[in-house]
Amino acid sequence: MGKEFAAGLFIFRRISSQIEYLLLKASYGTHWTPPKGHLDPGETDFEAALRETKEEAGYSPEDLKIYKEHSYELNYVVKTRGGRPDEVSDKRVTYWLAELRDPEKKPQLSDEHVELKWLQKDEAVALAGFADYAGMMKKFHEIIMEKLN
C-alpha cells in the first residue's frame, strides 16, 4: 500500500456576525472539500497548501490571514491514482486555518472544480458528509469562536 500526501487551507470569512466556510465541488465525482491538492516533488505541505489554494480558488497568501499555528491532519484510505481499481493508498491531508481578508472577494475556480459554496458550520458539515471533516470543522470552529473573535 502506498502513501499519498496532500495539503490545503480551510478558509473562512466573516459576513456580519456569521462565519462561513468555503467548499469546492470537484469536477470528478460529487465530493465537496476546501481547496487542497497533492504535494509536488520537493514541496512542503505548507507550500502545497498555498499553491493549491491559489490554483483552485484564486486566493494568494496576501488575500488571507493564515493561522499557521492552527492545523489539522486527516488520514484515510483512498483508491490509488492511476492504479488498478482494487489498489488503495493511505492518504494524509494537512489543512491550515485561513481567514479571507476581504469577505466580498470572489473565488476564481480552476477546471478542477465545478461549483463553490460559502456555508455556515452545520451546512458545511452536512454537504461534505465525512465524519473526519466534521471533526476538523468542530475543532476549527471552536478556535475561531474562542481565540479569534
PDB file of C-alpha atoms in Angstrom:
ATOM      1  CA  MET A   1       0.000   0.000   0.000  1.00  0.00           C
ATOM      2  CA  GLY A   2       1.347   3.403  -0.980  1.00  0.00           C
ATOM      3  CA  LYS A   3       1.191   6.712   0.815  1.00  0.00           C
ATOM      4  CA  GLU A   4      -0.254   9.939  -0.632  1.00  0.00           C
ATOM      5  CA  PHE A   5       0.242  13.431   0.776  1.00  0.00           C
ATOM      6  CA  ALA A   6      -1.926  16.471   0.196  1.00  0.00           C
ATOM      7  CA  ALA A   7      -2.459  19.842   1.831  1.00  0.00           C
ATOM      8  CA  GLY A   8      -4.820  22.786   1.738  1.00  0.00           C
ATOM      9  CA  LEU A   9      -6.281  25.778   3.501  1.00  0.00           C
ATOM     10  CA  PHE A  10      -9.520  25.649   5.472  1.00  0.00           C
ATOM     11  CA  ILE A  11     -10.852  29.080   4.510  1.00  0.00           C
ATOM     12  CA  PHE A  12     -13.486  31.046   6.379  1.00  0.00           C
ATOM     13  CA  ARG A  13     -14.933  34.529   6.110  1.00  0.00           C
ATOM     14  CA  ARG A  14     -16.935  36.795   8.384  1.00  0.00           C
ATOM     15  CA  ILE A  15     -20.174  38.189   6.955  1.00  0.00           C
ATOM     16  CA  SER A  16     -21.760  40.459   9.570  1.00  0.00           C
ATOM     17  CA  SER A  17     -21.814  38.239  12.652  1.00  0.00           C
ATOM     18  CA  GLN A  18     -21.801  34.978  10.674  1.00  0.00           C
ATOM     19  CA  ILE A  19     -18.860  32.679   9.961  1.00  0.00           C
ATOM     20  CA  GLU A  20     -18.931  30.958   6.565  1.00  0.00           C
ATOM     21  CA  TYR A  21     -16.637  28.256   5.169  1.00  0.00           C
ATOM     22  CA  LEU A  22     -15.548  27.728   1.575  1.00  0.00           C
ATOM     23  CA  LEU A  23     -16.229  24.358  -0.041  1.00  0.00           C
ATOM     24  CA  LEU A  24     -15.440  23.408  -3.642  1.00  0.00           C
ATOM     25  CA  LYS A  25     -17.158  20.672  -5.627  1.00  0.00           C
ATOM     26  CA  ALA A  26     -14.716  18.506  -7.564  1.00  0.00           C
ATOM     27  CA  SER A  27     -15.201  18.187 -11.310  1.00  0.00           C
ATOM     28  CA  TYR A  28     -14.857  14.413 -10.867  1.00  0.00           C
ATOM     29  CA  GLY A  29     -17.332  12.733  -8.545  1.00  0.00           C
ATOM     30  CA  THR A  30     -19.636  14.531  -6.164  1.00  0.00           C
ATOM     31  CA  HIS A  31     -17.477  15.420  -3.170  1.00  0.00           C
ATOM     32  CA  TRP A  32     -17.029  18.861  -1.611  1.00  0.00           C
ATOM     33  CA  THR A  33     -13.824  19.918   0.166  1.00  0.00           C
ATOM     34  CA  PRO A  34     -11.803  23.018   0.985  1.00  0.00           C
ATOM     35  CA  PRO A  35      -9.062  23.809  -1.567  1.00  0.00           C
ATOM     36  CA  LYS A  36      -6.352  21.141  -1.384  1.00  0.00           C
ATOM     37  CA  GLY A  37      -4.083  19.032  -3.522  1.00  0.00           C
ATOM     38  CA  HIS A  38      -1.150  16.667  -3.747  1.00  0.00           C
ATOM     39  CA  LEU A  39       2.373  17.770  -2.970  1.00  0.00           C
ATOM     40  CA  ASP A  40       4.764  18.331  -5.856  1.00  0.00           C
ATOM     41  CA  PRO A  41       8.246  16.764  -5.552  1.00  0.00           C
ATOM     42  CA  GLY A  42      10.383  18.686  -3.060  1.00  0.00           C
ATOM     43  CA  GLU A  43       7.443  20.749  -1.829  1.00  0.00           C
ATOM     44  CA  THR A  44       6.479  21.062   1.843  1.00  0.00           C
ATOM     45  CA  ASP A  45       2.903  20.538   2.989  1.00  0.00           C
ATOM     46  CA  PHE A  46       2.513  24.268   3.644  1.00  0.00           C
ATOM     47  CA  GLU A  47       3.927  25.257   0.242  1.00  0.00           C
ATOM     48  CA  ALA A  48       1.484  22.844  -1.405  1.00  0.00           C
ATOM     49  CA  ALA A  49      -1.417  24.297   0.597  1.00  0.00           C
ATOM     50  CA  LEU A  50      -0.591  27.811  -0.643  1.00  0.00           C
ATOM     51  CA  ARG A  51      -0.083  26.700  -4.258  1.00  0.00           C
ATOM     52  CA  GLU A  52      -3.235  24.594  -4.367  1.00  0.00           C
ATOM     53  CA  THR A  53      -5.356  27.357  -2.846  1.00  0.00           C
ATOM     54  CA  LYS A  54      -4.096  29.783  -5.496  1.00  0.00           C
ATOM     55  CA  GLU A  55      -4.680  27.253  -8.292  1.00  0.00           C
ATOM     56  CA  GLU A  56      -8.099  26.031  -7.152  1.00  0.00           C
ATOM     57  CA  ALA A  57      -9.704  29.123  -5.592  1.00  0.00           C
ATOM     58  CA  GLY A  58      -7.588  32.007  -6.911  1.00  0.00           C
ATOM     59  CA  TYR A  59      -6.616  33.220  -3.432  1.00  0.00           C
ATOM     60  CA  SER A  60      -2.999  34.224  -2.817  1.00  0.00           C
ATOM     61  CA  PRO A  61      -1.389  34.455   0.644  1.00  0.00           C
ATOM     62  CA  GLU A  62      -1.994  38.233   0.525  1.00  0.00           C
ATOM     63  CA  ASP A  63      -5.758  37.584   0.328  1.00  0.00           C
ATOM     64  CA  LEU A  64      -5.695  35.508   3.503  1.00  0.00           C
ATOM     65  CA  LYS A  65      -4.780  35.711   7.144  1.00  0.00           C
ATOM     66  CA  ILE A  66      -3.248  32.282   7.660  1.00  0.00           C
ATOM     67  CA  TYR A  67      -3.198  30.887  11.181  1.00  0.00           C
ATOM     68  CA  LYS A  68      -0.209  28.597  10.691  1.00  0.00           C
ATOM     69  CA  GLU A  69      -0.306  27.566  14.359  1.00  0.00           C
ATOM     70  CA  HIS A  70      -3.755  26.000  13.753  1.00  0.00           C
ATOM     71  CA  SER A  71      -3.579  22.920  11.550  1.00  0.00           C
ATOM     72  CA  TYR A  72      -5.460  19.641  11.339  1.00  0.00           C
ATOM     73  CA  GLU A  73      -4.400  16.349   9.801  1.00  0.00           C
ATOM     74  CA  LEU A  74      -6.786  13.885   8.176  1.00  0.00           C
ATOM     75  CA  ASN A  75      -5.744  10.295   7.484  1.00  0.00           C
ATOM     76  CA  TYR A  76      -7.807   7.916   5.389  1.00  0.00           C
ATOM     77  CA  VAL A  77      -7.631   5.252   2.671  1.00  0.00           C
ATOM     78  CA  VAL A  78      -8.208   6.147  -0.999  1.00  0.00           C
ATOM     79  CA  LYS A  79      -8.135   4.347  -4.337  1.00  0.00           C
ATOM     80  CA  THR A  80      -4.666   4.651  -5.855  1.00  0.00           C
ATOM     81  CA  ARG A  81      -4.467   7.336  -8.521  1.00  0.00           C
ATOM     82  CA  GLY A  82      -3.932   5.737 -11.914  1.00  0.00           C
ATOM     83  CA  GLY A  83      -3.688   2.262 -10.400  1.00  0.00           C
ATOM     84  CA  ARG A  84      -5.862  -0.807 -10.572  1.00  0.00           C
ATOM     85  CA  PRO A  85      -9.423  -0.344  -9.289  1.00  0.00           C
ATOM     86  CA  ASP A  86      -8.686  -2.530  -6.245  1.00  0.00           C
ATOM     87  CA  GLU A  87      -5.440  -0.732  -5.264  1.00  0.00           C
ATOM     88  CA  VAL A  88      -5.590   1.607  -2.295  1.00  0.00           C
ATOM     89  CA  SER A  89      -3.245   4.053  -0.570  1.00  0.00           C
ATOM     90  CA  ASP A  90      -3.069   5.706   2.793  1.00  0.00           C
ATOM     91  CA  LYS A  91      -3.642   9.429   2.355  1.00  0.00           C
ATOM     92  CA  ARG A  92      -2.654  12.249   4.687  1.00  0.00           C
ATOM     93  CA  VAL A  93      -4.114  15.710   4.169  1.00  0.00           C
ATOM     94  CA  THR A  94      -2.968  18.640   6.299  1.00  0.00           C
ATOM     95  CA  TYR A  95      -5.113  21.768   6.463  1.00  0.00           C
ATOM     96  CA  TRP A  96      -4.280  25.162   7.948  1.00  0.00           C
ATOM     97  CA  LEU A  97      -6.930  27.596   9.103  1.00  0.00           C
ATOM     98  CA  ALA A  98      -7.133  30.779   6.999  1.00  0.00           C
ATOM     99  CA  GLU A  99      -9.420  33.804   7.018  1.00  0.00           C
ATOM    100  CA  LEU A 100     -10.330  35.690   3.871  1.00  0.00           C
ATOM    101  CA  ARG A 101      -9.287  39.315   4.493  1.00  0.00           C
ATOM    102  CA  ASP A 102     -11.908  40.792   2.136  1.00  0.00           C
ATOM    103  CA  PRO A 103     -15.068  38.724   2.672  1.00  0.00           C
ATOM    104  CA  GLU A 104     -16.503  40.018  -0.617  1.00  0.00           C
ATOM    105  CA  LYS A 105     -13.572  38.821  -2.767  1.00  0.00           C
ATOM    106  CA  LYS A 106     -14.905  36.111  -5.044  1.00  0.00           C
ATOM    107  CA  PRO A 107     -13.007  32.852  -5.560  1.00  0.00           C
ATOM    108  CA  GLN A 108     -11.795  32.005  -9.072  1.00  0.00           C
ATOM    109  CA  LEU A 109     -12.392  28.312  -9.694  1.00  0.00           C
ATOM    110  CA  SER A 110      -9.987  26.193 -11.724  1.00  0.00           C
ATOM    111  CA  ASP A 111     -11.176  23.498 -14.112  1.00  0.00           C
ATOM    112  CA  GLU A 112     -10.718  21.006 -11.251  1.00  0.00           C
ATOM    113  CA  HIS A 113     -13.949  22.276  -9.667  1.00  0.00           C
ATOM    114  CA  VAL A 114     -17.427  22.968 -10.992  1.00  0.00           C
ATOM    115  CA  GLU A 115     -19.072  24.809  -8.110  1.00  0.00           C
ATOM    116  CA  LEU A 116     -18.354  26.595  -4.843  1.00  0.00           C
ATOM    117  CA  LYS A 117     -20.366  27.412  -1.758  1.00  0.00           C
ATOM    118  CA  TRP A 118     -19.853  29.574   1.298  1.00  0.00           C
ATOM    119  CA  LEU A 119     -21.712  27.815   4.110  1.00  0.00           C
ATOM    120  CA  GLN A 120     -22.215  28.097   7.831  1.00  0.00           C
ATOM    121  CA  LYS A 121     -20.832  25.297  10.024  1.00  0.00           C
ATOM    122  CA  ASP A 122     -23.746  22.844  10.095  1.00  0.00           C
ATOM    123  CA  GLU A 123     -24.486  23.253   6.383  1.00  0.00           C
ATOM    124  CA  ALA A 124     -20.816  22.706   5.503  1.00  0.00           C
ATOM    125  CA  VAL A 125     -20.625  19.546   7.619  1.00  0.00           C
ATOM    126  CA  ALA A 126     -23.801  18.165   6.028  1.00  0.00           C
ATOM    127  CA  LEU A 127     -22.623  18.905   2.478  1.00  0.00           C
ATOM    128  CA  ALA A 128     -19.133  17.453   2.962  1.00  0.00           C
ATOM    129  CA  GLY A 129     -20.649  14.360   4.553  1.00  0.00           C
ATOM    130  CA  PHE A 130     -17.425  12.898   6.016  1.00  0.00           C
ATOM    131  CA  ALA A 131     -17.024  12.213   9.737  1.00  0.00           C
ATOM    132  CA  ASP A 132     -13.365  13.299   9.676  1.00  0.00           C
ATOM    133  CA  TYR A 133     -14.364  16.583   8.014  1.00  0.00           C
ATOM    134  CA  ALA A 134     -16.941  17.116  10.778  1.00  0.00           C
ATOM    135  CA  GLY A 135     -14.202  16.641  13.398  1.00  0.00           C
ATOM    136  CA  MET A 136     -11.958  19.145  11.655  1.00  0.00           C
ATOM    137  CA  MET A 137     -14.821  21.621  11.298  1.00  0.00           C
ATOM    138  CA  LYS A 138     -15.636  21.341  15.004  1.00  0.00           C
ATOM    139  CA  LYS A 139     -12.027  21.997  16.017  1.00  0.00           C
ATOM    140  CA  PHE A 140     -11.530  24.939  13.665  1.00  0.00           C
ATOM    141  CA  HIS A 141     -14.920  26.476  14.507  1.00  0.00           C
ATOM    142  CA  GLU A 142     -14.106  26.304  18.234  1.00  0.00           C
ATOM    143  CA  ILE A 143     -10.769  28.034  17.579  1.00  0.00           C
ATOM    144  CA  ILE A 144     -12.490  30.800  15.620  1.00  0.00           C
ATOM    145  CA  MET A 145     -15.145  31.352  18.272  1.00  0.00           C
ATOM    146  CA  GLU A 146     -12.819  31.137  21.293  1.00  0.00           C
ATOM    147  CA  LYS A 147      -9.494  32.571  20.127  1.00  0.00           C
ATOM    148  CA  LEU A 148     -10.073  34.603  17.008  1.00  0.00           C
ATOM    149  CA  ASN A 149     -13.213  36.555  17.888  1.00  0.00           C
TER     150      ASN A 149
END
